[in-house]
């Protein structure tokens, strides 16, 4: 799944110079283009405003300030990010805990997995274009099991009525019929361990009534999650 990082422009927000250099080396080793590093909120906001970025790694504690204004700016632009903290995930302010985080000191594979789960599949992969899939009523998704991170393309967002940007399985389950929530959760987690595609059927609760959908997917090559397609259940 880390092939998704190649060519991606990743903003680093980290006030410790040595750690920032280490992050830069980690990301460039996966083919990323690093933006920054930025050591504070003002510098990070400036880079977001004038540099094209695809995702970000945010140190929660930046000297005497927190990174949350940067997180808010990224959310407004629909850009994914990962928090980096020396403390547990519980130390992150409650309103931001649904975003993925990695605990320092983190390894290169750990950070790469966290970012990869938030990024779309490379356009070079032999899949139809996103526009063609959306026109056919098909969306693409990827799920990172350990981080509960769910990434949806525009087609999947439309089918599920979800906003742009990264989300979580818990957020999706809140929109699913209560009788189908346990089955969808179990099915997605089972797909993370299987190389043969698994279908999970569920009903989405909408103002017009329940809508039957299918999520089809299988485990990724690195075993940390699953990816696949979502489409309406054909009427019979």
Short mmCIF file of C-alpha atoms in Angstrom, two decimals:
data_model
loop_
_atom_site.label_atom_id
_atom_site.label_comp_id
_atom_site.label_asym_id
_atom_site.label_seq_id
_atom_site.Cartn_x
_atom_site.Cartn_y
_atom_site.Cartn_z
CA UNK A 1 0.00 0.00 0.00
CA UNK A 2 2.97 2.35 0.49
CA UNK A 3 3.24 2.70 -3.30
CA UNK A 4 0.53 5.34 -2.84
CA UNK A 5 3.15 7.64 -1.31
CA UNK A 6 5.26 7.95 -4.45
CA UNK A 7 5.07 11.47 -5.84
CA UNK A 8 2.81 12.74 -3.03
CA UNK A 9 3.58 16.17 -1.58
CA UNK A 10 3.62 15.78 2.20
CA UNK A 11 3.76 18.75 4.57
CA UNK A 12 5.86 18.20 7.70
CA UNK A 13 5.01 20.29 10.76
CA UNK A 14 7.59 19.57 13.46
CA UNK A 15 9.47 21.96 15.76
CA UNK A 16 12.31 19.59 16.70
CA UNK A 17 14.92 20.01 13.97
CA UNK A 18 16.43 16.53 14.27
CA UNK A 19 12.99 14.88 14.21
CA UNK A 20 12.00 17.01 11.22
CA UNK A 21 15.10 15.86 9.34
CA UNK A 22 14.34 12.24 10.25
CA UNK A 23 10.76 12.60 8.99
CA UNK A 24 12.04 14.16 5.79
CA UNK A 25 14.42 11.23 5.23
CA UNK A 26 11.63 8.72 5.98
CA UNK A 27 9.22 10.26 3.51
CA UNK A 28 11.70 10.82 0.70
CA UNK A 29 12.72 7.16 0.99
CA UNK A 30 9.15 6.32 -0.07
CA UNK A 31 9.27 8.71 -3.01
CA UNK A 32 7.42 11.61 -1.36
CA UNK A 33 8.08 15.26 -2.08
CA UNK A 34 8.43 17.00 1.27
CA UNK A 35 6.93 20.45 1.84
CA UNK A 36 8.55 22.30 4.74
CA UNK A 37 9.38 21.33 7.40
CA UNK A 38 7.42 24.03 9.23
CA UNK A 39 8.33 24.62 12.87
CA UNK A 40 5.19 26.50 13.89
CA UNK A 41 1.55 27.21 13.12
CA UNK A 42 2.08 30.46 11.17
CA UNK A 43 4.72 28.92 8.92
CA UNK A 44 2.58 25.84 8.31
CA UNK A 45 -0.49 27.92 7.41
CA UNK A 46 1.61 29.95 5.00
CA UNK A 47 2.82 26.78 3.26
CA UNK A 48 -0.72 25.41 3.04
CA UNK A 49 -1.85 28.66 1.45
CA UNK A 50 0.81 28.79 -1.26
CA UNK A 51 2.06 25.23 -1.78
CA UNK A 52 0.13 22.36 -3.29
CA UNK A 53 0.12 19.49 -0.81
CA UNK A 54 -1.55 16.08 -0.71
CA UNK A 55 -1.28 15.24 3.00
CA UNK A 56 0.52 16.27 6.18
CA UNK A 57 2.23 15.01 9.32
CA UNK A 58 1.46 17.28 12.29
CA UNK A 59 3.40 17.35 15.54
CA UNK A 60 0.70 18.10 18.13
CA UNK A 61 2.91 20.17 20.45
CA UNK A 62 4.83 22.92 18.68
CA UNK A 63 6.95 24.66 21.31
CA UNK A 64 4.33 26.76 23.14
CA UNK A 65 1.45 26.23 20.71
CA UNK A 66 -0.72 23.41 19.44
CA UNK A 67 -1.08 22.34 15.82
CA UNK A 68 -4.90 22.39 15.78
CA UNK A 69 -5.25 25.57 13.66
CA UNK A 70 -3.19 23.76 11.01
CA UNK A 71 -5.45 20.71 11.29
CA UNK A 72 -8.51 22.94 10.86
CA UNK A 73 -7.03 24.51 7.72
CA UNK A 74 -6.37 21.07 6.24
CA UNK A 75 -9.89 19.88 7.04
CA UNK A 76 -11.37 22.92 5.28
CA UNK A 77 -9.39 21.98 2.18
CA UNK A 78 -10.31 18.30 2.39
CA UNK A 79 -6.66 17.29 2.90
CA UNK A 80 -5.76 14.26 5.05
CA UNK A 81 -3.21 14.33 7.84
CA UNK A 82 -1.68 12.25 10.62
CA UNK A 83 -0.96 13.56 14.10
CA UNK A 84 2.48 12.81 15.54
CA UNK A 85 2.75 12.88 19.33
CA UNK A 86 5.05 11.68 22.08
CA UNK A 87 2.00 10.91 24.20
CA UNK A 88 -0.96 8.56 23.81
CA UNK A 89 -3.83 9.28 21.43
CA UNK A 90 -5.91 10.30 24.46
CA UNK A 91 -3.71 13.40 24.82
CA UNK A 92 -5.13 14.77 21.57
CA UNK A 93 -8.07 17.13 22.07
CA UNK A 94 -11.36 15.26 21.90
CA UNK A 95 -12.64 16.99 18.79
CA UNK A 96 -9.62 15.78 16.81
CA UNK A 97 -9.23 12.20 18.05
CA UNK A 98 -11.03 10.71 15.05
CA UNK A 99 -8.01 11.64 12.92
CA UNK A 100 -5.23 9.03 12.77
CA UNK A 101 -2.14 9.46 14.93
CA UNK A 102 1.26 7.84 15.41
CA UNK A 103 3.17 7.84 18.67
CA UNK A 104 6.78 8.97 18.81
CA UNK A 105 9.22 7.44 18.30
CA UNK A 106 7.59 5.90 15.24
CA UNK A 107 9.23 3.76 12.59
CA UNK A 108 9.27 4.55 8.89
CA UNK A 109 6.83 1.69 8.06
CA UNK A 110 4.43 2.81 10.79
CA UNK A 111 4.29 6.38 9.49
CA UNK A 112 4.11 5.20 5.87
CA UNK A 113 1.18 2.89 6.66
CA UNK A 114 -0.69 5.68 8.45
CA UNK A 115 -0.30 8.07 5.52
CA UNK A 116 -0.94 5.44 2.85
CA UNK A 117 -4.30 4.57 4.41
CA UNK A 118 -5.41 8.16 3.80
CA UNK A 119 -4.25 8.50 0.20
CA UNK A 120 -5.99 7.35 -3.00
CA UNK A 121 -4.63 4.61 -5.20
CA UNK A 122 -2.08 5.86 -7.76
CA UNK A 123 -3.51 6.81 -11.12
CA UNK A 124 -0.96 4.51 -12.77
CA UNK A 125 -2.67 1.39 -11.40
CA UNK A 126 -4.73 -0.51 -13.97
CA UNK A 127 -8.13 0.68 -12.75
CA UNK A 128 -10.78 2.71 -14.59
CA UNK A 129 -10.67 6.42 -13.95
CA UNK A 130 -12.54 7.77 -10.95
CA UNK A 131 -14.94 9.63 -13.25
CA UNK A 132 -15.76 6.46 -15.18
CA UNK A 133 -16.35 4.50 -11.99
CA UNK A 134 -18.58 7.23 -10.56
CA UNK A 135 -20.59 7.30 -13.78
CA UNK A 136 -21.13 3.56 -13.40
CA UNK A 137 -22.30 4.02 -9.81
CA UNK A 138 -19.14 2.49 -8.32
CA UNK A 139 -16.90 3.99 -5.65
CA UNK A 140 -13.49 2.99 -4.28
CA UNK A 141 -12.51 2.65 -0.63
CA UNK A 142 -9.57 1.63 1.53
CA UNK A 143 -9.58 0.75 5.22
CA UNK A 144 -6.69 0.68 7.70
CA UNK A 145 -7.61 -1.82 10.41
CA UNK A 146 -5.36 -0.63 13.25
CA UNK A 147 -6.23 3.05 12.83
CA UNK A 148 -9.90 2.62 11.94
CA UNK A 149 -9.15 4.97 9.02
CA UNK A 150 -11.45 4.87 6.01
CA UNK A 151 -10.57 6.56 2.72
CA UNK A 152 -13.31 7.11 0.12
CA UNK A 153 -13.06 8.40 -3.42
CA UNK A 154 -15.67 10.81 -4.80
CA UNK A 155 -17.88 7.96 -6.03
CA UNK A 156 -17.93 6.25 -2.63
CA UNK A 157 -18.57 9.56 -0.87
CA UNK A 158 -21.57 10.15 -3.13
CA UNK A 159 -22.99 6.66 -2.58
CA UNK A 160 -22.62 6.93 1.19
CA UNK A 161 -23.56 10.59 1.54
CA UNK A 162 -20.22 11.25 3.25
CA UNK A 163 -18.30 14.56 3.19
CA UNK A 164 -14.91 14.94 1.51
CA UNK A 165 -11.76 13.99 3.36
CA UNK A 166 -10.63 11.01 5.43
CA UNK A 167 -13.09 9.45 7.84
CA UNK A 168 -13.43 6.44 10.12
CA UNK A 169 -15.37 3.19 10.17
CA UNK A 170 -17.23 4.46 13.24
CA UNK A 171 -18.48 7.48 11.27
CA UNK A 172 -19.73 5.24 8.48
CA UNK A 173 -21.43 2.84 10.91
CA UNK A 174 -23.43 5.74 12.33
CA UNK A 175 -25.15 5.96 8.92
CA UNK A 176 -25.80 2.23 8.63
CA UNK A 177 -28.99 0.44 9.71
CA UNK A 178 -28.45 -0.73 13.30
CA UNK A 179 -29.20 -4.34 12.35
CA UNK A 180 -26.35 -4.29 9.80
CA UNK A 181 -23.66 -2.46 11.79
CA UNK A 182 -22.10 -5.51 13.44
CA UNK A 183 -22.04 -7.42 10.15
CA UNK A 184 -20.37 -4.57 8.27
CA UNK A 185 -17.75 -4.12 10.99
CA UNK A 186 -17.00 -7.84 11.10
CA UNK A 187 -16.98 -8.14 7.31
CA UNK A 188 -14.49 -5.32 6.80
CA UNK A 189 -12.17 -6.64 9.48
CA UNK A 190 -12.39 -10.13 7.96
CA UNK A 191 -11.55 -8.68 4.53
CA UNK A 192 -8.31 -7.34 6.04
CA UNK A 193 -7.15 -10.94 6.50
CA UNK A 194 -8.30 -12.43 3.19
CA UNK A 195 -6.77 -12.18 -0.27
CA UNK A 196 -9.98 -13.37 -1.93
CA UNK A 197 -12.55 -10.60 -2.36
CA UNK A 198 -15.34 -10.61 0.21
CA UNK A 199 -18.77 -9.01 -0.25
CA UNK A 200 -20.45 -7.27 2.68
CA UNK A 201 -24.05 -6.21 2.18
CA UNK A 202 -25.66 -3.54 4.34
CA UNK A 203 -28.40 -0.94 4.39
CA UNK A 204 -27.59 2.74 4.48
CA UNK A 205 -30.15 4.88 6.32
CA UNK A 206 -31.21 7.83 4.12
CA UNK A 207 -34.08 10.36 4.30
CA UNK A 208 -35.72 8.45 1.43
CA UNK A 209 -35.46 5.15 3.29
CA UNK A 210 -32.89 2.34 3.55
CA UNK A 211 -30.55 1.90 0.58
CA UNK A 212 -28.91 -1.48 -0.03
CA UNK A 213 -25.19 -1.36 -0.83
CA UNK A 214 -22.32 -3.81 -1.24
CA UNK A 215 -18.72 -3.26 -0.14
CA UNK A 216 -16.41 -5.68 -1.95
CA UNK A 217 -12.76 -5.89 -0.96
CA UNK A 218 -9.75 -7.92 0.06
CA UNK A 219 -6.59 -7.52 2.11
CA UNK A 220 -3.82 -5.23 0.93
CA UNK A 221 -0.37 -6.57 0.16
CA UNK A 222 1.02 -5.44 3.53
CA UNK A 223 -1.75 -6.96 5.65
CA UNK A 224 -2.70 -3.77 7.50
CA UNK A 225 -6.07 -3.23 5.88
CA UNK A 226 -8.26 -3.82 2.89
CA UNK A 227 -9.43 -1.97 -0.20
CA UNK A 228 -12.04 -2.44 -2.85
CA UNK A 229 -15.22 -1.08 -4.40
CA UNK A 230 -18.67 -0.09 -3.21
CA UNK A 231 -21.80 -0.21 -5.34
CA UNK A 232 -25.59 -0.41 -5.01
CA UNK A 233 -27.09 -3.86 -4.54
CA UNK A 234 -28.83 -4.69 -7.83
CA UNK A 235 -32.59 -4.77 -7.57
CA UNK A 236 -34.29 -8.05 -8.45
#
